[in-house]
PDB file of C-alpha atoms and ligand atoms in Angstrom:
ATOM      1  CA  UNK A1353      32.472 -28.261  52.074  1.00 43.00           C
ATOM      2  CA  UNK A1354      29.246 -28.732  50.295  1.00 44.00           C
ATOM      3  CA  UNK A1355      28.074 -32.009  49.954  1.00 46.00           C
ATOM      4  CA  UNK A1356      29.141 -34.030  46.649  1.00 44.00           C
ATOM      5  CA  UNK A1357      26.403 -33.338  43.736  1.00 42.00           C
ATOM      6  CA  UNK A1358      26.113 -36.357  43.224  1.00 42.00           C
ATOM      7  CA  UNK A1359      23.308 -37.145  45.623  1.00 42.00           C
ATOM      8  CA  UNK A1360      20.908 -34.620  44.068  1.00 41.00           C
ATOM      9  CA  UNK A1361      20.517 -37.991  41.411  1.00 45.00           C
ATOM     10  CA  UNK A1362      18.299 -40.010  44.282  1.00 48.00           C
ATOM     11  CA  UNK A1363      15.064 -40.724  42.581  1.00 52.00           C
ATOM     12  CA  UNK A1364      12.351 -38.475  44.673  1.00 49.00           C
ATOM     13  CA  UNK A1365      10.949 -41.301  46.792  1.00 48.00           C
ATOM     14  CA  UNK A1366      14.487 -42.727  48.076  1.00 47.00           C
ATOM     15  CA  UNK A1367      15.016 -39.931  50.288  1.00 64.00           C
ATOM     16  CA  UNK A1368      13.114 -39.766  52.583  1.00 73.00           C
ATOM     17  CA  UNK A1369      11.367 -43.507  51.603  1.00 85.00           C
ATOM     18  CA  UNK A1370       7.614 -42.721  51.215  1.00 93.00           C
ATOM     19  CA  UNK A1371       4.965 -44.984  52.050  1.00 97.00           C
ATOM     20  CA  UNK A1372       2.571 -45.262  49.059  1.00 98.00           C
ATOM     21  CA  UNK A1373      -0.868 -46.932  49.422  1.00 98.00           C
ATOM     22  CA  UNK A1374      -2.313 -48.944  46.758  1.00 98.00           C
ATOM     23  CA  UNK A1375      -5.689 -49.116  46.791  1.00 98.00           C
ATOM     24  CA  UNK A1376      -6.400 -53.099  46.291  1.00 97.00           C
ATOM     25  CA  UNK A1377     -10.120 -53.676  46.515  1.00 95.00           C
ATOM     26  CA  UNK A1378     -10.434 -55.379  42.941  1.00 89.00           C
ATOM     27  CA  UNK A1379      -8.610 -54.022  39.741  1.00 84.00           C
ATOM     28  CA  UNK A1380      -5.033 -53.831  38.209  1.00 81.00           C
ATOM     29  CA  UNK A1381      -3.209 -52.811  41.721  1.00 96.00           C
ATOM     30  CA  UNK A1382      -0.348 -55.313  41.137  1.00 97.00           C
ATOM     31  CA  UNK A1383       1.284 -53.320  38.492  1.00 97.00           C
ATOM     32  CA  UNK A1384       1.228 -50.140  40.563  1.00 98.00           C
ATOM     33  CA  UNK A1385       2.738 -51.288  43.499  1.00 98.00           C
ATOM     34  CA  UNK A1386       5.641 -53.255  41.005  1.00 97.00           C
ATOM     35  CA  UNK A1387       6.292 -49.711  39.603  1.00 98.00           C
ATOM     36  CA  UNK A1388       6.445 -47.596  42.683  1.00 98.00           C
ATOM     37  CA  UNK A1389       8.446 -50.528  44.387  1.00 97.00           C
ATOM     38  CA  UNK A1390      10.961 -49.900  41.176  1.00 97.00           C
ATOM     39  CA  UNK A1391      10.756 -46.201  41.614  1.00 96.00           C
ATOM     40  CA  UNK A1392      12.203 -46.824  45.454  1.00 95.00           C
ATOM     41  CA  UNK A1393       9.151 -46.032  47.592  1.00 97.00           C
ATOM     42  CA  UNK A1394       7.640 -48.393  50.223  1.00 97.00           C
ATOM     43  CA  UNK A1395       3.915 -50.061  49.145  1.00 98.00           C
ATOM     44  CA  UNK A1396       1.693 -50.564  51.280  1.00 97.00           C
ATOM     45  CA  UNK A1397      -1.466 -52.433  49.732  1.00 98.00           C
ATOM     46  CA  UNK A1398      -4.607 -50.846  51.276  1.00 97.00           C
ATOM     47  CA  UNK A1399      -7.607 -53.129  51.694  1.00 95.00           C
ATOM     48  CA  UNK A1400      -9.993 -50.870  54.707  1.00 94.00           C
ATOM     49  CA  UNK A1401      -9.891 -47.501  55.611  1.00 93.00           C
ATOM     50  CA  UNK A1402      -7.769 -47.282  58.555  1.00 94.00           C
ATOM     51  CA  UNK A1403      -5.247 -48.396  55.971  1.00 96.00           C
ATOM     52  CA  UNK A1404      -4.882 -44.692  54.579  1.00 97.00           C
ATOM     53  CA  UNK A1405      -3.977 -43.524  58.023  1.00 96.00           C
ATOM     54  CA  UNK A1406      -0.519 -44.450  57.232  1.00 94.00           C
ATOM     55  CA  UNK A1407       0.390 -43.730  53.991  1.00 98.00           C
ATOM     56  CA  UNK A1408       1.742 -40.569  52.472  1.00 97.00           C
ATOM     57  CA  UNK A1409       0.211 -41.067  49.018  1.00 98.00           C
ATOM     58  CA  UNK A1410      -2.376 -42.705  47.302  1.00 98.00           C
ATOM     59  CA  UNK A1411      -2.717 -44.619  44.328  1.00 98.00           C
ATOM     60  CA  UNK A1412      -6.187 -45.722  43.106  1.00 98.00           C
ATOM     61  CA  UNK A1413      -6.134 -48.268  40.009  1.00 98.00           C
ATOM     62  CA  UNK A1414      -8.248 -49.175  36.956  1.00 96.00           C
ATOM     63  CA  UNK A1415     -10.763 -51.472  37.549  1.00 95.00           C
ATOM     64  CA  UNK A1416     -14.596 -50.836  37.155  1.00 95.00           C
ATOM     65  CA  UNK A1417     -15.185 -47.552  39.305  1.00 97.00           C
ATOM     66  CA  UNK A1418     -19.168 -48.578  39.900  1.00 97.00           C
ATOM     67  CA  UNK A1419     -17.880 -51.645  41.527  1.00 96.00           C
ATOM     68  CA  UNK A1420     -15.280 -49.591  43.485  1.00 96.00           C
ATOM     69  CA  UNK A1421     -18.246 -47.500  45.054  1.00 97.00           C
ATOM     70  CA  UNK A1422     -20.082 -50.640  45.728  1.00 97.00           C
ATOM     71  CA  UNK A1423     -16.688 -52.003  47.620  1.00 96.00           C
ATOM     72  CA  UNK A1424     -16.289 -49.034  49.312  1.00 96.00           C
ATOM     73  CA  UNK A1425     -19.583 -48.519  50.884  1.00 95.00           C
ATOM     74  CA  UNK A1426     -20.632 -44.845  52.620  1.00 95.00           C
ATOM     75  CA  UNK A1427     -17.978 -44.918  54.824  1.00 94.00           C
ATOM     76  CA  UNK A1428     -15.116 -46.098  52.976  1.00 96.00           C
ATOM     77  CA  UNK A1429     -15.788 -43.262  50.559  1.00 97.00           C
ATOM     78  CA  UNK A1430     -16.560 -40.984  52.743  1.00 97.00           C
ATOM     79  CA  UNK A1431     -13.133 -41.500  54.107  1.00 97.00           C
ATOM     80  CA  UNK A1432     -11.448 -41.577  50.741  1.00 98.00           C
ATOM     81  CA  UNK A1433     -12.489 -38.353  50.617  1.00 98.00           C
ATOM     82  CA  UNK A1434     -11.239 -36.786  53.418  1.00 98.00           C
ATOM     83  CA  UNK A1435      -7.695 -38.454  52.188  1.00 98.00           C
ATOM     84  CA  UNK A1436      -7.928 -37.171  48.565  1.00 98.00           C
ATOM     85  CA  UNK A1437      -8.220 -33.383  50.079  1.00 96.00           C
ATOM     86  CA  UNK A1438      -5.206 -33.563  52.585  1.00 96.00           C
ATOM     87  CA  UNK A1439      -2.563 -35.994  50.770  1.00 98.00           C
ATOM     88  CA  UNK A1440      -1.525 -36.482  47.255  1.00 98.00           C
ATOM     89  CA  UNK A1441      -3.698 -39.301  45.001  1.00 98.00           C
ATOM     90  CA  UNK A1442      -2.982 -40.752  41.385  1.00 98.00           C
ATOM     91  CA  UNK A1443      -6.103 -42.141  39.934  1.00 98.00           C
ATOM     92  CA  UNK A1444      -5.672 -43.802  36.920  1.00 98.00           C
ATOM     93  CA  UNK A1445      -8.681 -44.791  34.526  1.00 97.00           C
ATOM     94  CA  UNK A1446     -11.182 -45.911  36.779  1.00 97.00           C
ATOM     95  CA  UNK A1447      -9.401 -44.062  39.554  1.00 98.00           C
ATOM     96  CA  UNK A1448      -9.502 -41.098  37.293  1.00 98.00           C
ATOM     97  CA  UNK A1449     -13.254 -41.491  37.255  1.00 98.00           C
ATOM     98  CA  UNK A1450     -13.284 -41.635  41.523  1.00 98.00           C
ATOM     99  CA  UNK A1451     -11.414 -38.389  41.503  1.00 98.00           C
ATOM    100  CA  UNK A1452     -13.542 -36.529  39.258  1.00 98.00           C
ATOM    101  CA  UNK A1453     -15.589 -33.880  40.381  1.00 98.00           C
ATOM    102  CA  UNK A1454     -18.392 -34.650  37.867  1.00 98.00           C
ATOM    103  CA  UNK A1455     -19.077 -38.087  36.159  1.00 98.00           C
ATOM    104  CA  UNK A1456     -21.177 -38.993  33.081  1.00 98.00           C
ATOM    105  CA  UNK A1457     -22.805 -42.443  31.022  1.00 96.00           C
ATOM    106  CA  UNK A1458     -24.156 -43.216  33.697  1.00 96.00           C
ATOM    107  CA  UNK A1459     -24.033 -40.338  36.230  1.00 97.00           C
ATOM    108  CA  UNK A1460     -22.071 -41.924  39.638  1.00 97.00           C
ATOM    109  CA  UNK A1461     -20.865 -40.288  42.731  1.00 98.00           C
ATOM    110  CA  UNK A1462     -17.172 -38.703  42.404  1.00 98.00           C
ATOM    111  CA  UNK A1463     -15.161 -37.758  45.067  1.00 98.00           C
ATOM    112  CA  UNK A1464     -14.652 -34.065  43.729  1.00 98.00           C
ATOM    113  CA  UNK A1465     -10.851 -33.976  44.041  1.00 98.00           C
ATOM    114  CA  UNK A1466      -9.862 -32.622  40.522  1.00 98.00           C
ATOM    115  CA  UNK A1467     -12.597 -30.359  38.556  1.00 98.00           C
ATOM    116  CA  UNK A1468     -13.358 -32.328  35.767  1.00 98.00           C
ATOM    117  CA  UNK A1469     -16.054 -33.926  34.131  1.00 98.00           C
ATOM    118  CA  UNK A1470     -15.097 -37.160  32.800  1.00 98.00           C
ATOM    119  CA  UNK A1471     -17.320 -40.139  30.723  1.00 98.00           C
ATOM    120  CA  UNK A1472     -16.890 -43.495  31.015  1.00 97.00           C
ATOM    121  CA  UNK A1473     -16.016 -45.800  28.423  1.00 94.00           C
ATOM    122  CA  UNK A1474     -16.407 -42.677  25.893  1.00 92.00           C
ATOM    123  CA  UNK A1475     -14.273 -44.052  22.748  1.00 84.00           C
ATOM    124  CA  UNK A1476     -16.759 -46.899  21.253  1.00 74.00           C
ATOM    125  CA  UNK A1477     -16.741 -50.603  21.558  1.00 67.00           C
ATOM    126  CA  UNK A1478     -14.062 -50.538  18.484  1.00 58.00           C
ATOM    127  CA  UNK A1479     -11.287 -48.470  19.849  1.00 64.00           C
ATOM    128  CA  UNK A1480     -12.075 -49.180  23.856  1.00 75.00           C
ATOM    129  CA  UNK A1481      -9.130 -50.337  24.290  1.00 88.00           C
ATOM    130  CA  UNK A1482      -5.252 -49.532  22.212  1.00 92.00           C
ATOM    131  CA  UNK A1483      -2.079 -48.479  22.322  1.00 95.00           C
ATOM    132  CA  UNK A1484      -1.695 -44.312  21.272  1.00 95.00           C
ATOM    133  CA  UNK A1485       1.051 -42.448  21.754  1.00 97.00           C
ATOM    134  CA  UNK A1486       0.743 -38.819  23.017  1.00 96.00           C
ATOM    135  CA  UNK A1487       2.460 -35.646  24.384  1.00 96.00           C
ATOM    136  CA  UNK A1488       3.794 -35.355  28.224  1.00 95.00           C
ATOM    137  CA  UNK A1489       3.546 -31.562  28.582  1.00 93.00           C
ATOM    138  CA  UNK A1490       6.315 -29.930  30.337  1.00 72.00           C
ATOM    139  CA  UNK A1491       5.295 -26.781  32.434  1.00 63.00           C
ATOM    140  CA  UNK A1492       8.470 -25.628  33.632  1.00 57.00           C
ATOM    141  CA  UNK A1493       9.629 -25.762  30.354  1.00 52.00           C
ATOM    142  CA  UNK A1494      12.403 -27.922  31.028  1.00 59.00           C
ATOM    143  CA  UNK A1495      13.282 -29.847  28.696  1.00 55.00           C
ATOM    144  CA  UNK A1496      12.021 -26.997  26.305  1.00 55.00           C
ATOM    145  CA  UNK A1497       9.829 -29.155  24.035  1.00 66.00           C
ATOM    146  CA  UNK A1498       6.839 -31.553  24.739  1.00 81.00           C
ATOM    147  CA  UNK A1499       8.090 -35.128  24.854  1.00 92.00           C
ATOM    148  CA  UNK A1500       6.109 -38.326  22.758  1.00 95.00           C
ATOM    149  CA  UNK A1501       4.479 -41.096  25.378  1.00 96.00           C
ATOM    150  CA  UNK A1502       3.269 -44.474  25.259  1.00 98.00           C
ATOM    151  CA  UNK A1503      -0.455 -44.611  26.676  1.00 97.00           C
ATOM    152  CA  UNK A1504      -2.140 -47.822  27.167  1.00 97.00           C
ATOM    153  CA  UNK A1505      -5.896 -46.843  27.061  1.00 96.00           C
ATOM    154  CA  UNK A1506      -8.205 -50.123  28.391  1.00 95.00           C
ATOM    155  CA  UNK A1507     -12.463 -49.227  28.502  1.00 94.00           C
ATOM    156  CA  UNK A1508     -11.061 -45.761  29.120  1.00 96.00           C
ATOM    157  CA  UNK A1509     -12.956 -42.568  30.299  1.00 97.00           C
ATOM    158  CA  UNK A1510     -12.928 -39.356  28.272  1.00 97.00           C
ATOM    159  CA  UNK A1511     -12.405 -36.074  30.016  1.00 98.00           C
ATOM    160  CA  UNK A1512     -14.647 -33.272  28.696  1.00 98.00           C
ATOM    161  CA  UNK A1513     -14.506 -30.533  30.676  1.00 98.00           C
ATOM    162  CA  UNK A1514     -11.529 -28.950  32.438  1.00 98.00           C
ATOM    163  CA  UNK A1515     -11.891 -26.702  35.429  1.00 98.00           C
ATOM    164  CA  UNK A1516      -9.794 -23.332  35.492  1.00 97.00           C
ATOM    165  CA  UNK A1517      -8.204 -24.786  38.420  1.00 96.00           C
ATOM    166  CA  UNK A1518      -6.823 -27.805  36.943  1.00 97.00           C
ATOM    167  CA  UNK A1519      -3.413 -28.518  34.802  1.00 96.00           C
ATOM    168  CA  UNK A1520      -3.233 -30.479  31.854  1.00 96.00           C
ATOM    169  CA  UNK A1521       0.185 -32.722  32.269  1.00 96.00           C
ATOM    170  CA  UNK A1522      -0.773 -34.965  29.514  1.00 97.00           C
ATOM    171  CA  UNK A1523      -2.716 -34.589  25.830  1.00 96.00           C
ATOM    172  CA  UNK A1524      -3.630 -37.223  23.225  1.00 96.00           C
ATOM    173  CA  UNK A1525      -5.293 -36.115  19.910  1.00 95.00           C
ATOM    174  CA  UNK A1526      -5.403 -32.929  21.502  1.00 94.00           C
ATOM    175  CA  UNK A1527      -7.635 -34.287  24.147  1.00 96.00           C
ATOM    176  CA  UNK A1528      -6.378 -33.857  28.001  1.00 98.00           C
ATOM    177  CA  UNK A1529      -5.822 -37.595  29.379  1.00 98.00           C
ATOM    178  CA  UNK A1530      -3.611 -36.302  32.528  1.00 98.00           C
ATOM    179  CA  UNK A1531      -4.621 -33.658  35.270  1.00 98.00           C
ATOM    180  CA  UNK A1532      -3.785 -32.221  38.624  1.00 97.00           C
ATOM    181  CA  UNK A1533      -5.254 -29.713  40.307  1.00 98.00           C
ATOM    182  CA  UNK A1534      -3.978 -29.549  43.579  1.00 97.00           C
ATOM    183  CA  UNK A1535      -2.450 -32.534  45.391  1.00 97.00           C
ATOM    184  CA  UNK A1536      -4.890 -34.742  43.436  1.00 98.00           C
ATOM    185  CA  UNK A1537      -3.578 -36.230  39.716  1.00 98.00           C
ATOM    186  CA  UNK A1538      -5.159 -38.298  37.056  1.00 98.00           C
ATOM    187  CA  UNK A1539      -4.697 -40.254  33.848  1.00 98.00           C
ATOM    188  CA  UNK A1540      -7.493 -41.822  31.823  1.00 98.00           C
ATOM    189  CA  UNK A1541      -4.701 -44.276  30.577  1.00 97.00           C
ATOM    190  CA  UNK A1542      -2.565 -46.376  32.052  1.00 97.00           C
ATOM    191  CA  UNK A1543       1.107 -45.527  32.851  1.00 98.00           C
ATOM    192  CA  UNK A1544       1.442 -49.296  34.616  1.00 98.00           C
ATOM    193  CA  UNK A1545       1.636 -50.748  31.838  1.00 97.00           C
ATOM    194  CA  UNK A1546       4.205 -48.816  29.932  1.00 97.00           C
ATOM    195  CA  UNK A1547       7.864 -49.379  30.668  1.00 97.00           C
ATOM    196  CA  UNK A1548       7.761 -45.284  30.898  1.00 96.00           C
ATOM    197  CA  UNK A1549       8.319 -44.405  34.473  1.00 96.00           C
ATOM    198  CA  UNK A1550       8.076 -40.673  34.236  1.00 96.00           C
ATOM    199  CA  UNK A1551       4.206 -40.413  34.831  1.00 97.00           C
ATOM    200  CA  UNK A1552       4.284 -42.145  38.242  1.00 97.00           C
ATOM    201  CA  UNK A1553       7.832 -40.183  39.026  1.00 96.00           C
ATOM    202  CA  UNK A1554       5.568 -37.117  38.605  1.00 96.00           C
ATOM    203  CA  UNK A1555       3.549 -38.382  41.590  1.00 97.00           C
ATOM    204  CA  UNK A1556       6.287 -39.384  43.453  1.00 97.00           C
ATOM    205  CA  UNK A1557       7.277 -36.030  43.220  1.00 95.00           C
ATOM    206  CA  UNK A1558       4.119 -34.616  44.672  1.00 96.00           C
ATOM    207  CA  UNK A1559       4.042 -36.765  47.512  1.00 97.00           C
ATOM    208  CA  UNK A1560       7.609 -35.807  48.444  1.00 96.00           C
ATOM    209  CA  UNK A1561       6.914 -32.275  47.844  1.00 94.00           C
ATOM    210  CA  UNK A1562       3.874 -32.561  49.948  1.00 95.00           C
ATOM    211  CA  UNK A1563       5.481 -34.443  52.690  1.00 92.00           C
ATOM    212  CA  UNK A1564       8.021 -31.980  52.776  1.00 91.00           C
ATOM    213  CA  UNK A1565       5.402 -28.999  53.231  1.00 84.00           C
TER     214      UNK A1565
HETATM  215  N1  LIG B1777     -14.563 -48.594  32.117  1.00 57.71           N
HETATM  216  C1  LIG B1777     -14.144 -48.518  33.490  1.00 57.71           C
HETATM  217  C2  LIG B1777     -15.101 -47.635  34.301  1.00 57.71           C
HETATM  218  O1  LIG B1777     -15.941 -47.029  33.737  1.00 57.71           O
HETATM  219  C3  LIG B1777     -12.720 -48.004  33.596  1.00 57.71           C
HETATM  220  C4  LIG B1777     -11.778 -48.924  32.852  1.00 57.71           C
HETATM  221  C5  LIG B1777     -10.408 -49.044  33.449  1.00 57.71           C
HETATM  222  O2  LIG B1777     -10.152 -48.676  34.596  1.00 57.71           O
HETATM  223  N2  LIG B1777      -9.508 -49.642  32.708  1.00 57.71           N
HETATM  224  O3  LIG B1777     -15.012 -47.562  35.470  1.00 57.71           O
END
């Protein structure tokens, strides 16, 4: 007998429970780990590098990504990225600016996960921060159409150049504001802060499609 349909309905992380890290040197990590918690996985708040040794996924939060460099010091980032290349990471806003392969206003180190170049605080003192909706993008075209989505946008980063490599998941005004490329993901907004759950379900299914791999 096959087994009853009913538990292809699990959420992603529920079976088998992944162990998210949430990077929690200084920034909005609370939210995160609330969210993934809510989404079934296990959070594991990581505070020093031999805290990514046992996590399947990574989140990295908004915050000030200069101070995050300063935080992490030579050998926390040079750790950070040997993670990004092997497991699955979600940057969001400042994270989004870690992950980036190329950052502008000022120049900074990136960790050259996702082929981008991104610049900070790009929109103006006016509009830094708001409340826009804009498009998830569906690429396997299932449902059919492109679906609206709330996005929070705090100080946020502006992406201006996307590799050939890299997917677009998410557009507002016709600008990309979500990536992937590889195991590595990004949003210049902030999907913590929406009661929308799909953005972080999208990681959740990377990391369990990685783990499984
Ligand atoms: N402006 C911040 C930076 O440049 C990012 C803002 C955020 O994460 N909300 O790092």
């Amino acid at each position: 007998m096959p087994d009853a349909p009913a538990t292809r309905n699990h959420s992603a992380a529920a079976e088998p429970k992944l162990t998210i890290g949430v990077l929690a040197l200084q920034g909005d990590f609370d939210a995160h780990r609330r969210r993934l918690e809510e989404l079934g996985a296990k959070v594991v708040l990581v505070k020093k590098p031999s805290d990514l040794d046992a996590i399947d996924g990574l989140v990295i939060p908004g915050g000030e990504s200069g101070t995050f460099l300063k935080l992490l010091g030579e050998d926390g980032f040079d750790k950070l990225r040997q993670f990004v290349r092997l497991k699955p990471t979600f940057g969001t806003c400042a994270g989004a600016i870690l992950l980036a392969k190329e950052v502008e206003n000022p120049r900074q180190a990136g960790l050259g996960a996702i082929d981008i170049v991104i610049r900070r605080n790009a929109y103006g003192r006016q509009i830094d921060s708001s409340i826009r909706e804009g498009k998830l993008l569906q690429s396997n075209g299932d449902p059919p159409a492109d679906s609206p989505i709330e996005m929070v946008f705090i100080r946020a980063p502006r992406i201006e150049r996307v590799g050939p490599g890299v997917e677009v998941l998410a557009t507002e005004s016709g600008d990309p504001v979500a990536v992937r490329q590889g195991r590595a993901m990004a949003a210049t907004f902030h999907p913590e802060l929406s009661e929308d759950t799909r953005v972080h379900q999208a990681f959740l299914d990377l990391v369990l499609e990685a783990f499984r791999n």
